[in-house]
Structures are given as C-alpha cells and as structure tokens.
mmCIF file of C-alpha atoms in Angstrom:
data_model
loop_
_atom_site.group_PDB
_atom_site.id
_atom_site.type_symbol
_atom_site.label_atom_id
_atom_site.label_comp_id
_atom_site.label_asym_id
_atom_site.label_seq_id
_atom_site.Cartn_x
_atom_site.Cartn_y
_atom_site.Cartn_z
ATOM 1 C CA UNK A 1493 14.775 26.050 14.484
ATOM 2 C CA UNK A 1494 16.506 26.700 17.795
ATOM 3 C CA UNK A 1495 18.507 23.730 19.069
ATOM 4 C CA UNK A 1496 21.601 22.784 21.036
ATOM 5 C CA UNK A 1497 24.672 21.825 19.061
ATOM 6 C CA UNK A 1498 24.596 18.193 20.250
ATOM 7 C CA UNK A 1499 24.835 16.298 16.973
ATOM 8 C CA UNK A 1500 21.595 14.691 15.814
ATOM 9 C CA UNK A 1501 20.207 13.942 19.270
ATOM 10 C CA UNK A 1502 18.157 17.117 19.020
ATOM 11 C CA UNK A 1503 16.124 15.536 16.218
ATOM 12 C CA UNK A 1504 14.567 12.966 18.538
ATOM 13 C CA UNK A 1505 13.746 15.631 21.104
ATOM 14 C CA UNK A 1506 12.190 17.935 18.521
ATOM 15 C CA UNK A 1507 10.066 15.175 17.032
ATOM 16 C CA UNK A 1508 8.976 13.937 20.442
ATOM 17 C CA UNK A 1509 8.053 17.455 21.516
ATOM 18 C CA UNK A 1510 6.096 17.803 18.307
ATOM 19 C CA UNK A 1511 3.953 14.795 19.178
ATOM 20 C CA UNK A 1512 5.638 12.084 17.091
ATOM 21 C CA UNK A 1513 4.990 8.817 18.933
ATOM 22 C CA UNK A 1514 7.831 6.951 17.218
ATOM 23 C CA UNK A 1515 10.347 9.771 17.477
ATOM 24 C CA UNK A 1516 13.457 7.569 17.508
ATOM 25 C CA UNK A 1517 12.451 5.642 14.383
ATOM 26 C CA UNK A 1518 11.374 8.781 12.551
ATOM 27 C CA UNK A 1519 14.597 10.566 13.512
ATOM 28 C CA UNK A 1520 16.633 7.842 11.822
ATOM 29 C CA UNK A 1521 14.581 8.240 8.643
ATOM 30 C CA UNK A 1522 14.873 12.024 8.390
ATOM 31 C CA UNK A 1523 18.576 11.958 9.232
ATOM 32 C CA UNK A 1524 19.129 9.493 6.411
ATOM 33 C CA UNK A 1525 17.035 11.608 4.036
ATOM 34 C CA UNK A 1526 18.989 14.771 4.885
ATOM 35 C CA UNK A 1527 22.246 13.012 3.933
ATOM 36 C CA UNK A 1528 24.395 15.258 6.104
ATOM 37 C CA UNK A 1529 22.824 18.539 5.010
ATOM 38 C CA UNK A 1530 22.052 20.364 8.262
ATOM 39 C CA UNK A 1531 19.746 22.895 6.629
ATOM 40 C CA UNK A 1532 17.784 20.115 4.945
ATOM 41 C CA UNK A 1533 17.575 18.207 8.217
ATOM 42 C CA UNK A 1534 16.128 21.241 9.986
ATOM 43 C CA UNK A 1535 13.604 21.706 7.184
ATOM 44 C CA UNK A 1536 12.498 18.082 7.380
ATOM 45 C CA UNK A 1537 12.091 18.229 11.146
ATOM 46 C CA UNK A 1538 10.145 21.481 10.975
ATOM 47 C CA UNK A 1539 7.750 20.134 8.356
ATOM 48 C CA UNK A 1540 7.268 16.868 10.230
ATOM 49 C CA UNK A 1541 6.498 18.701 13.469
ATOM 50 C CA UNK A 1542 4.046 20.852 11.503
ATOM 51 C CA UNK A 1543 2.136 17.677 10.608
ATOM 52 C CA UNK A 1544 3.303 16.692 7.144
ATOM 53 C CA UNK A 1545 3.431 12.888 6.785
ATOM 54 C CA UNK A 1546 6.913 11.455 7.139
ATOM 55 C CA UNK A 1547 6.450 9.406 3.976
ATOM 56 C CA UNK A 1548 5.642 12.475 1.876
ATOM 57 C CA UNK A 1549 8.669 14.259 3.298
ATOM 58 C CA UNK A 1550 11.206 11.572 2.443
ATOM 59 C CA UNK A 1551 9.428 10.219 -0.645
ATOM 60 C CA UNK A 1552 8.980 6.621 0.425
ATOM 61 C CA UNK A 1553 7.012 4.376 2.770
ATOM 62 C CA UNK A 1554 8.018 1.158 4.496
ATOM 63 C CA UNK A 1555 5.641 -1.609 3.438
ATOM 64 C CA UNK A 1556 5.964 -5.393 3.511
ATOM 65 C CA UNK A 1557 9.738 -5.280 3.856
ATOM 66 C CA UNK A 1558 10.090 -2.784 1.007
ATOM 67 C CA UNK A 1559 10.573 0.916 0.469
ATOM 68 C CA UNK A 1560 7.937 2.097 -1.976
ATOM 69 C CA UNK A 1561 7.850 5.495 -3.623
ATOM 70 C CA UNK A 1562 5.066 7.746 -2.288
ATOM 71 C CA UNK A 1563 4.728 11.193 -3.838
ATOM 72 C CA UNK A 1564 3.096 14.249 -2.252
ATOM 73 C CA UNK A 1565 -0.642 13.838 -1.769
ATOM 74 C CA UNK A 1566 -0.579 10.099 -2.471
ATOM 75 C CA UNK A 1567 -2.238 7.664 -0.078
ATOM 76 C CA UNK A 1568 0.359 6.252 2.322
ATOM 77 C CA UNK A 1569 0.174 2.433 2.520
ATOM 78 C CA UNK A 1570 -0.728 1.192 5.989
ATOM 79 C CA UNK A 1571 0.783 -1.797 7.722
ATOM 80 C CA UNK A 1572 -2.641 -3.453 8.004
ATOM 81 C CA UNK A 1573 -2.749 -3.833 4.232
ATOM 82 C CA UNK A 1574 0.008 -6.434 4.465
ATOM 83 C CA UNK A 1575 -2.799 -8.903 5.269
ATOM 84 C CA UNK A 1576 -4.154 -8.264 1.777
ATOM 85 C CA UNK A 1577 -0.740 -9.113 0.301
ATOM 86 C CA UNK A 1578 -0.456 -12.275 2.392
ATOM 87 C CA UNK A 1579 -3.888 -13.462 1.319
ATOM 88 C CA UNK A 1580 -3.155 -12.656 -2.324
ATOM 89 C CA UNK A 1581 0.096 -14.604 -2.596
ATOM 90 C CA UNK A 1582 -1.240 -17.611 -0.735
ATOM 91 C CA UNK A 1583 -1.841 -20.384 -3.285
ATOM 92 C CA UNK A 1584 -1.226 -18.027 -6.206
ATOM 93 C CA UNK A 1585 0.224 -20.110 -9.056
ATOM 94 C CA UNK A 1586 3.539 -19.305 -10.701
ATOM 95 C CA UNK A 1587 2.986 -16.740 -13.434
ATOM 96 C CA UNK A 1588 -0.341 -15.629 -11.953
ATOM 97 C CA UNK A 1589 -1.849 -12.516 -13.526
ATOM 98 C CA UNK A 1590 -2.435 -9.990 -10.741
ATOM 99 C CA UNK A 1591 -4.281 -6.667 -10.922
ATOM 100 C CA UNK A 1592 -3.849 -4.098 -8.161
ATOM 101 C CA UNK A 1593 -7.085 -2.130 -8.580
ATOM 102 C CA UNK A 1594 -7.248 1.342 -7.009
ATOM 103 C CA UNK A 1595 -3.517 0.800 -6.662
ATOM 104 C CA UNK A 1596 -2.535 4.166 -5.174
ATOM 105 C CA UNK A 1597 1.249 4.088 -4.924
ATOM 106 C CA UNK A 1598 1.269 0.518 -6.220
ATOM 107 C CA UNK A 1599 2.561 -0.757 -2.878
ATOM 108 C CA UNK A 1600 0.360 -3.861 -2.878
ATOM 109 C CA UNK A 1601 1.310 -4.842 -6.409
ATOM 110 C CA UNK A 1602 4.987 -4.116 -5.735
ATOM 111 C CA UNK A 1603 4.937 -6.348 -2.653
ATOM 112 C CA UNK A 1604 3.213 -9.165 -4.537
ATOM 113 C CA UNK A 1605 5.778 -8.897 -7.337
ATOM 114 C CA UNK A 1606 8.656 -8.826 -4.838
ATOM 115 C CA UNK A 1607 7.313 -11.903 -3.080
ATOM 116 C CA UNK A 1608 7.005 -13.756 -6.370
ATOM 117 C CA UNK A 1609 10.588 -12.863 -7.212
ATOM 118 C CA UNK A 1610 11.905 -13.940 -3.803
ATOM 119 C CA UNK A 1611 12.952 -10.424 -2.773
ATOM 120 C CA UNK A 1612 10.735 -10.540 0.310
ATOM 121 C CA UNK A 1613 9.481 -13.457 2.367
ATOM 122 C CA UNK A 1614 7.142 -14.165 5.246
ATOM 123 C CA UNK A 1615 8.660 -14.562 8.681
ATOM 124 C CA UNK A 1616 7.672 -14.411 12.359
ATOM 125 C CA UNK A 1617 8.733 -11.536 14.599
ATOM 126 C CA UNK A 1618 9.620 -11.579 18.292
ATOM 127 C CA UNK A 1619 5.937 -11.217 19.222
ATOM 128 C CA UNK A 1620 4.962 -14.221 17.137
ATOM 129 C CA UNK A 1621 3.270 -12.102 14.462
ATOM 130 C CA UNK A 1622 3.580 -12.860 10.746
ATOM 131 C CA UNK A 1623 5.618 -10.200 8.952
ATOM 132 C CA UNK A 1624 7.324 -9.608 5.625
ATOM 133 C CA UNK A 1625 11.081 -9.149 5.540
ATOM 134 C CA UNK A 1626 13.548 -8.308 2.788
ATOM 135 C CA UNK A 1627 15.711 -11.160 1.507
ATOM 136 C CA UNK A 1628 19.435 -10.767 1.034
ATOM 137 C CA UNK A 1629 20.237 -10.130 -2.620
ATOM 138 C CA UNK A 1630 23.816 -10.421 -3.861
ATOM 139 C CA UNK A 1631 25.228 -10.233 -0.374
ATOM 140 C CA UNK A 1632 23.085 -7.355 0.860
ATOM 141 C CA UNK A 1633 19.538 -6.724 2.014
ATOM 142 C CA UNK A 1634 17.890 -4.079 -0.156
ATOM 143 C CA UNK A 1635 14.232 -3.277 0.254
ATOM 144 C CA UNK A 1636 14.180 -0.463 -2.301
ATOM 145 C CA UNK A 1637 11.611 -0.836 -5.056
ATOM 146 C CA UNK A 1638 10.746 2.229 -7.013
ATOM 147 C CA UNK A 1639 14.185 3.705 -7.329
ATOM 148 C CA UNK A 1640 14.991 1.061 -9.965
ATOM 149 C CA UNK A 1641 11.666 0.074 -11.527
ATOM 150 C CA UNK A 1642 11.763 1.752 -14.901
ATOM 151 C CA UNK A 1643 10.738 -1.079 -17.230
ATOM 152 C CA UNK A 1644 8.164 -0.452 -19.917
ATOM 153 C CA UNK A 1645 6.035 -3.535 -19.476
ATOM 154 C CA UNK A 1646 8.205 -6.515 -18.648
ATOM 155 C CA UNK A 1647 8.069 -8.249 -15.280
ATOM 156 C CA UNK A 1648 8.973 -5.932 -12.413
ATOM 157 C CA UNK A 1649 12.746 -6.029 -11.855
ATOM 158 C CA UNK A 1650 13.000 -8.802 -14.419
ATOM 159 C CA UNK A 1651 11.429 -11.427 -12.156
ATOM 160 C CA UNK A 1652 9.048 -14.052 -13.505
ATOM 161 C CA UNK A 1653 7.005 -14.936 -10.431
ATOM 162 C CA UNK A 1654 3.798 -12.987 -11.127
ATOM 163 C CA UNK A 1655 2.517 -10.757 -13.915
ATOM 164 C CA UNK A 1656 1.452 -7.659 -11.997
ATOM 165 C CA UNK A 1657 -0.577 -4.703 -13.278
ATOM 166 C CA UNK A 1658 -2.046 -1.650 -11.568
ATOM 167 C CA UNK A 1659 -4.772 0.930 -12.177
ATOM 168 C CA UNK A 1660 -5.898 4.108 -10.460
ATOM 169 C CA UNK A 1661 -7.929 7.213 -11.259
ATOM 170 C CA UNK A 1662 -5.635 9.699 -9.507
ATOM 171 C CA UNK A 1663 -2.775 11.016 -11.652
ATOM 172 C CA UNK A 1664 -0.428 11.609 -8.720
ATOM 173 C CA UNK A 1665 -0.952 8.070 -7.471
ATOM 174 C CA UNK A 1666 -0.348 6.676 -10.959
ATOM 175 C CA UNK A 1667 2.938 8.586 -11.164
ATOM 176 C CA UNK A 1668 4.146 6.948 -7.937
ATOM 177 C CA UNK A 1669 2.848 3.518 -8.942
ATOM 178 C CA UNK A 1670 4.685 3.685 -12.251
ATOM 179 C CA UNK A 1671 7.915 4.182 -10.330
ATOM 180 C CA UNK A 1672 7.142 1.184 -8.149
ATOM 181 C CA UNK A 1673 5.736 -1.191 -10.769
ATOM 182 C CA UNK A 1674 7.143 0.077 -14.060
ATOM 183 C CA UNK A 1675 5.758 2.698 -16.429
ATOM 184 C CA UNK A 1676 4.112 0.215 -18.759
ATOM 185 C CA UNK A 1677 2.328 -1.670 -16.006
ATOM 186 C CA UNK A 1678 0.098 1.005 -14.491
ATOM 187 C CA UNK A 1679 -2.955 2.500 -16.196
ATOM 188 C CA UNK A 1680 -4.794 5.696 -15.375
ATOM 189 C CA UNK A 1681 -8.565 5.666 -15.476
ATOM 190 C CA UNK A 1682 -11.817 4.735 -13.759
ATOM 191 C CA UNK A 1683 -11.616 1.144 -12.487
ATOM 192 C CA UNK A 1684 -12.031 -1.439 -15.271
ATOM 193 C CA UNK A 1685 -12.117 1.234 -17.966
ATOM 194 C CA UNK A 1686 -8.408 1.737 -17.320
ATOM 195 C CA UNK A 1687 -7.446 -1.891 -17.983
ATOM 196 C CA UNK A 1688 -6.360 -3.164 -21.406
ATOM 197 C CA UNK A 1689 -8.934 -5.462 -23.002
ATOM 198 C CA UNK A 1690 -6.348 -8.221 -23.172
ATOM 199 C CA UNK A 1691 -6.642 -8.758 -19.421
ATOM 200 C CA UNK A 1692 -10.357 -9.544 -19.574
ATOM 201 C CA UNK A 1693 -10.930 -13.117 -18.393
ATOM 202 C CA UNK A 1694 -7.210 -13.624 -17.567
ATOM 203 C CA UNK A 1695 -6.876 -12.215 -14.057
ATOM 204 C CA UNK A 1696 -6.012 -14.841 -11.445
ATOM 205 C CA UNK A 1697 -5.858 -12.435 -8.499
ATOM 206 C CA UNK A 1698 -7.464 -9.002 -8.196
ATOM 207 C CA UNK A 1699 -6.446 -7.103 -5.077
ATOM 208 C CA UNK A 1700 -8.338 -4.008 -3.987
ATOM 209 C CA UNK A 1701 -7.774 -1.387 -1.332
ATOM 210 C CA UNK A 1702 -10.491 0.981 -2.520
ATOM 211 C CA UNK A 1703 -11.524 3.906 -0.298
ATOM 212 C CA UNK A 1704 -13.884 2.564 2.358
ATOM 213 C CA UNK A 1705 -14.184 5.342 4.937
ATOM 214 C CA UNK A 1706 -17.793 6.593 5.128
ATOM 215 C CA UNK A 1707 -18.018 10.232 4.027
ATOM 216 C CA UNK A 1708 -19.217 11.416 7.437
ATOM 217 C CA UNK A 1709 -16.228 9.771 9.147
ATOM 218 C CA UNK A 1710 -13.581 11.584 7.100
ATOM 219 C CA UNK A 1711 -13.624 14.474 9.568
ATOM 220 C CA UNK A 1712 -12.638 12.107 12.389
ATOM 221 C CA UNK A 1713 -9.541 10.799 10.635
ATOM 222 C CA UNK A 1714 -6.047 11.889 11.756
ATOM 223 C CA UNK A 1715 -5.021 15.234 10.311
ATOM 224 C CA UNK A 1716 -2.086 13.654 8.485
ATOM 225 C CA UNK A 1717 -4.477 11.673 6.311
ATOM 226 C CA UNK A 1718 -7.321 14.197 6.172
ATOM 227 C CA UNK A 1719 -5.138 17.129 5.158
ATOM 228 C CA UNK A 1720 -2.367 15.509 3.117
ATOM 229 C CA UNK A 1721 -3.836 12.514 1.267
ATOM 230 C CA UNK A 1722 -6.155 12.818 -1.718
ATOM 231 C CA UNK A 1723 -9.838 12.685 -0.664
ATOM 232 C CA UNK A 1724 -10.512 10.316 -3.577
ATOM 233 C CA UNK A 1725 -8.283 7.748 -1.821
ATOM 234 C CA UNK A 1726 -10.211 7.976 1.463
ATOM 235 C CA UNK A 1727 -13.896 8.710 0.863
ATOM 236 C CA UNK A 1728 -15.993 5.624 0.163
ATOM 237 C CA UNK A 1729 -19.366 7.357 0.057
ATOM 238 C CA UNK A 1730 -22.295 7.199 2.454
ATOM 239 C CA UNK A 1731 -21.602 3.748 3.915
ATOM 240 C CA UNK A 1732 -18.031 3.530 2.648
ATOM 241 C CA UNK A 1733 -18.853 0.847 0.088
ATOM 242 C CA UNK A 1734 -19.575 2.849 -3.078
ATOM 243 C CA UNK A 1735 -16.356 1.908 -4.885
ATOM 244 C CA UNK A 1736 -16.435 -1.651 -3.580
ATOM 245 C CA UNK A 1737 -19.893 -2.113 -5.097
ATOM 246 C CA UNK A 1738 -18.681 -1.099 -8.534
ATOM 247 C CA UNK A 1739 -15.640 -3.340 -8.369
ATOM 248 C CA UNK A 1740 -17.484 -6.410 -7.122
ATOM 249 C CA UNK A 1741 -20.193 -5.960 -9.750
ATOM 250 C CA UNK A 1742 -17.683 -5.828 -12.601
ATOM 251 C CA UNK A 1743 -14.944 -8.191 -11.441
ATOM 252 C CA UNK A 1744 -16.303 -11.519 -12.695
ATOM 253 C CA UNK A 1745 -15.750 -10.809 -16.391
ATOM 254 C CA UNK A 1746 -12.101 -9.979 -15.718
ATOM 255 C CA UNK A 1747 -11.319 -12.978 -13.516
ATOM 256 C CA UNK A 1748 -9.977 -16.214 -14.964
ATOM 257 C CA UNK A 1749 -11.577 -19.526 -14.079
ATOM 258 C CA UNK A 1750 -10.801 -20.104 -10.418
ATOM 259 C CA UNK A 1751 -9.734 -16.475 -10.021
ATOM 260 C CA UNK A 1752 -9.979 -14.590 -6.750
ATOM 261 C CA UNK A 1753 -11.108 -11.101 -5.766
ATOM 262 C CA UNK A 1754 -9.677 -9.747 -2.498
ATOM 263 C CA UNK A 1755 -10.880 -6.505 -0.928
ATOM 264 C CA UNK A 1756 -9.638 -4.803 2.215
ATOM 265 C CA UNK A 1757 -12.468 -3.487 4.360
ATOM 266 C CA UNK A 1758 -13.177 -2.804 8.018
ATOM 267 C CA UNK A 1759 -14.263 -5.431 10.524
ATOM 268 C CA UNK A 1760 -17.643 -3.725 10.833
ATOM 269 C CA UNK A 1761 -18.163 -3.493 7.077
ATOM 270 C CA UNK A 1762 -16.994 -7.035 6.286
ATOM 271 C CA UNK A 1763 -20.471 -8.644 6.408
ATOM 272 C CA UNK A 1764 -21.744 -6.023 3.944
ATOM 273 C CA UNK A 1765 -18.769 -6.505 1.655
ATOM 274 C CA UNK A 1766 -19.246 -10.288 1.791
ATOM 275 C CA UNK A 1767 -22.908 -9.831 0.861
ATOM 276 C CA UNK A 1768 -21.832 -7.880 -2.226
ATOM 277 C CA UNK A 1769 -19.650 -10.825 -3.226
ATOM 278 C CA UNK A 1770 -22.521 -13.269 -2.818
ATOM 279 C CA UNK A 1771 -24.855 -11.100 -4.881
ATOM 280 C CA UNK A 1772 -22.275 -11.096 -7.677
ATOM 281 C CA UNK A 1773 -21.916 -14.885 -7.637
ATOM 282 C CA UNK A 1774 -18.598 -14.965 -5.771
ATOM 283 C CA UNK A 1775 -18.123 -17.285 -2.808
ATOM 284 C CA UNK A 1776 -16.757 -15.108 0.017
ATOM 285 C CA UNK A 1777 -14.887 -15.721 3.210
ATOM 286 C CA UNK A 1778 -13.530 -13.175 5.665
ATOM 287 C CA UNK A 1779 -9.931 -13.110 6.901
ATOM 288 C CA UNK A 1780 -9.006 -11.188 10.027
ATOM 289 C CA UNK A 1781 -5.665 -10.346 11.679
ATOM 290 C CA UNK A 1782 -6.105 -8.836 15.121
ATOM 291 C CA UNK A 1783 -2.458 -7.820 15.453
ATOM 292 C CA UNK A 1784 -2.785 -5.645 12.348
ATOM 293 C CA UNK A 1785 -6.430 -4.705 12.970
ATOM 294 C CA UNK A 1786 -6.901 -5.820 9.361
ATOM 295 C CA UNK A 1787 -9.840 -7.400 7.546
ATOM 296 C CA UNK A 1788 -9.966 -8.803 4.023
ATOM 297 C CA UNK A 1789 -12.867 -10.374 2.153
ATOM 298 C CA UNK A 1790 -11.826 -13.021 -0.377
ATOM 299 C CA UNK A 1791 -14.170 -14.203 -3.112
ATOM 300 C CA UNK A 1792 -13.739 -17.120 -5.533
ATOM 301 C CA UNK A 1793 -15.387 -17.180 -8.929
#
C-alpha cells in the first residue's frame, strides 16, 4: 500500500478513501490490533478497504460495553440487539436460568451474564439514550469477555448472577460462543435438540436473535454481511419467520412457570411475530427503541 511516512495518520485517510464512514474509530481499532507491526497494519487496512468486516479482521466486536470474540464468517452482533439484552435482564430474578437460542457468537448471553455479575451496567449517554457501559473492576475498566472465558460449565467468569447457556447450529458460531460463554455452556445442534434435557421446564428467560431477513431481501443487504457472514445466520425463509415459528412453537415446554421468551424481529414483522406467540399460548407485547431501530417481542407463559 502506497502511503506517506506520517505515522498512523495515513490509516484514517486510507479507510476514509475506502468508504469507511467511521474511519477515525476504525483506525484506532486496527492500530491497536496491529500492535506496532507496520506490515500487519498495512494488511489490516488493505483487507478492511477491500470490504472485510472490521470485527472479523480484529477478532472481536464491541457489544453492550463488552468486547466479544467473533471468528471469521460468524454473524457480527449489531448494536440494535442491545434492546434484547435490556429487555431480558429487566426483572430477571437472581440466579435466573437463561438460554441464548441461535446464539451466534454468544454476545447476547455474554452481555446478560456480565450484567448479572456487575461487569456492565445501564447508563445514559450525552444524547439521552440508554446504553451499556463497562464497570471498573479492580481499579480498571475491562470490557474483554472471551479472552478469559475458558470454564467448563460453571458460571461465566465465576459470577453467580445468572445461569447462562447458549445453542447454535453453526459450528463456527459455536466455537466463538464457547470462547465468550465457556466451553461447557454452549451446545451445537438444531434449536431445542441441542439443549440438555435437564433444562426442560427450568428456563426463566429465553432470548432469540434468529435469522429474520426474508430470503428475497438477502441480496439487498450490505456486502459486508452478504459476503462475509454465514447465510444460515441471515436467511429467515420466505417471510423471514421460519426459524421464529419453530422456536415459538417449542418454547413453552422449556420455560419455567412465569418464564419469558424474547425474540428480536423487525418493526414490520412484529405483528406477525406477536401472532405466533398468541397462537402458542404466550402473552406478547412489543418493545421498540427508535434510537436503535430495534424491535423485540416479549411473551410470558
């Protein structure tokens, strides 16, 4: 890559010229990832300009005040999904059993666990929006998650706030989720078939960010998602609700008395998702956050 020898200022210019809207923020991330290796920095910038997602390049994504591990090809958690986390932790009792279904990288489950352990908290930003932020731990703020989570089934990072589990069909996603939640807490398989029988009837909160993009709309998605994230994490079938239907239909037998099912969906699809809840005997209500352009349907058993 041809550049002037002007320190790292060239990174911002290269990213901006390559169409990166948040060039300054992305420059800081790739510079950190390169760790002083000029050749590595040039490689990262070249690949980012070529369209590879920043998160896949550096191996992590910022989500809910955390850094979560995201391997190549794995669905990158979006900021809008923080509404799902907020709705999940609201009124969740201490020790609640939580299942992150279609967990992808496990970002949702990791954020719920971190909140229960007091490692992140809800705050208000300068615009008055509700946001998650990392909490100072031992004199420092550390939002890293997956770089330490290597337990074989105990509470994530030793905390006791919530008992969090995850499941996904995609092997690459499961590999990332096991780094974020712990190897013994994430199961690979098709929806409920992946879960251990001991969770049946015990789940207080089931959170779901299943694929909900209609098949015909995949072609209109940004190239970063369309070309670099697994199709199984994006394509929700003809109307986008195929996976949601299966989850809603089977959730009741896994939920504890008073348990909740929460599903992220689009604003346009929310009435259809809510109707699925009603048909399954769950009492739904729709939550919407305009600042995040996020919609979640919550159902109570």
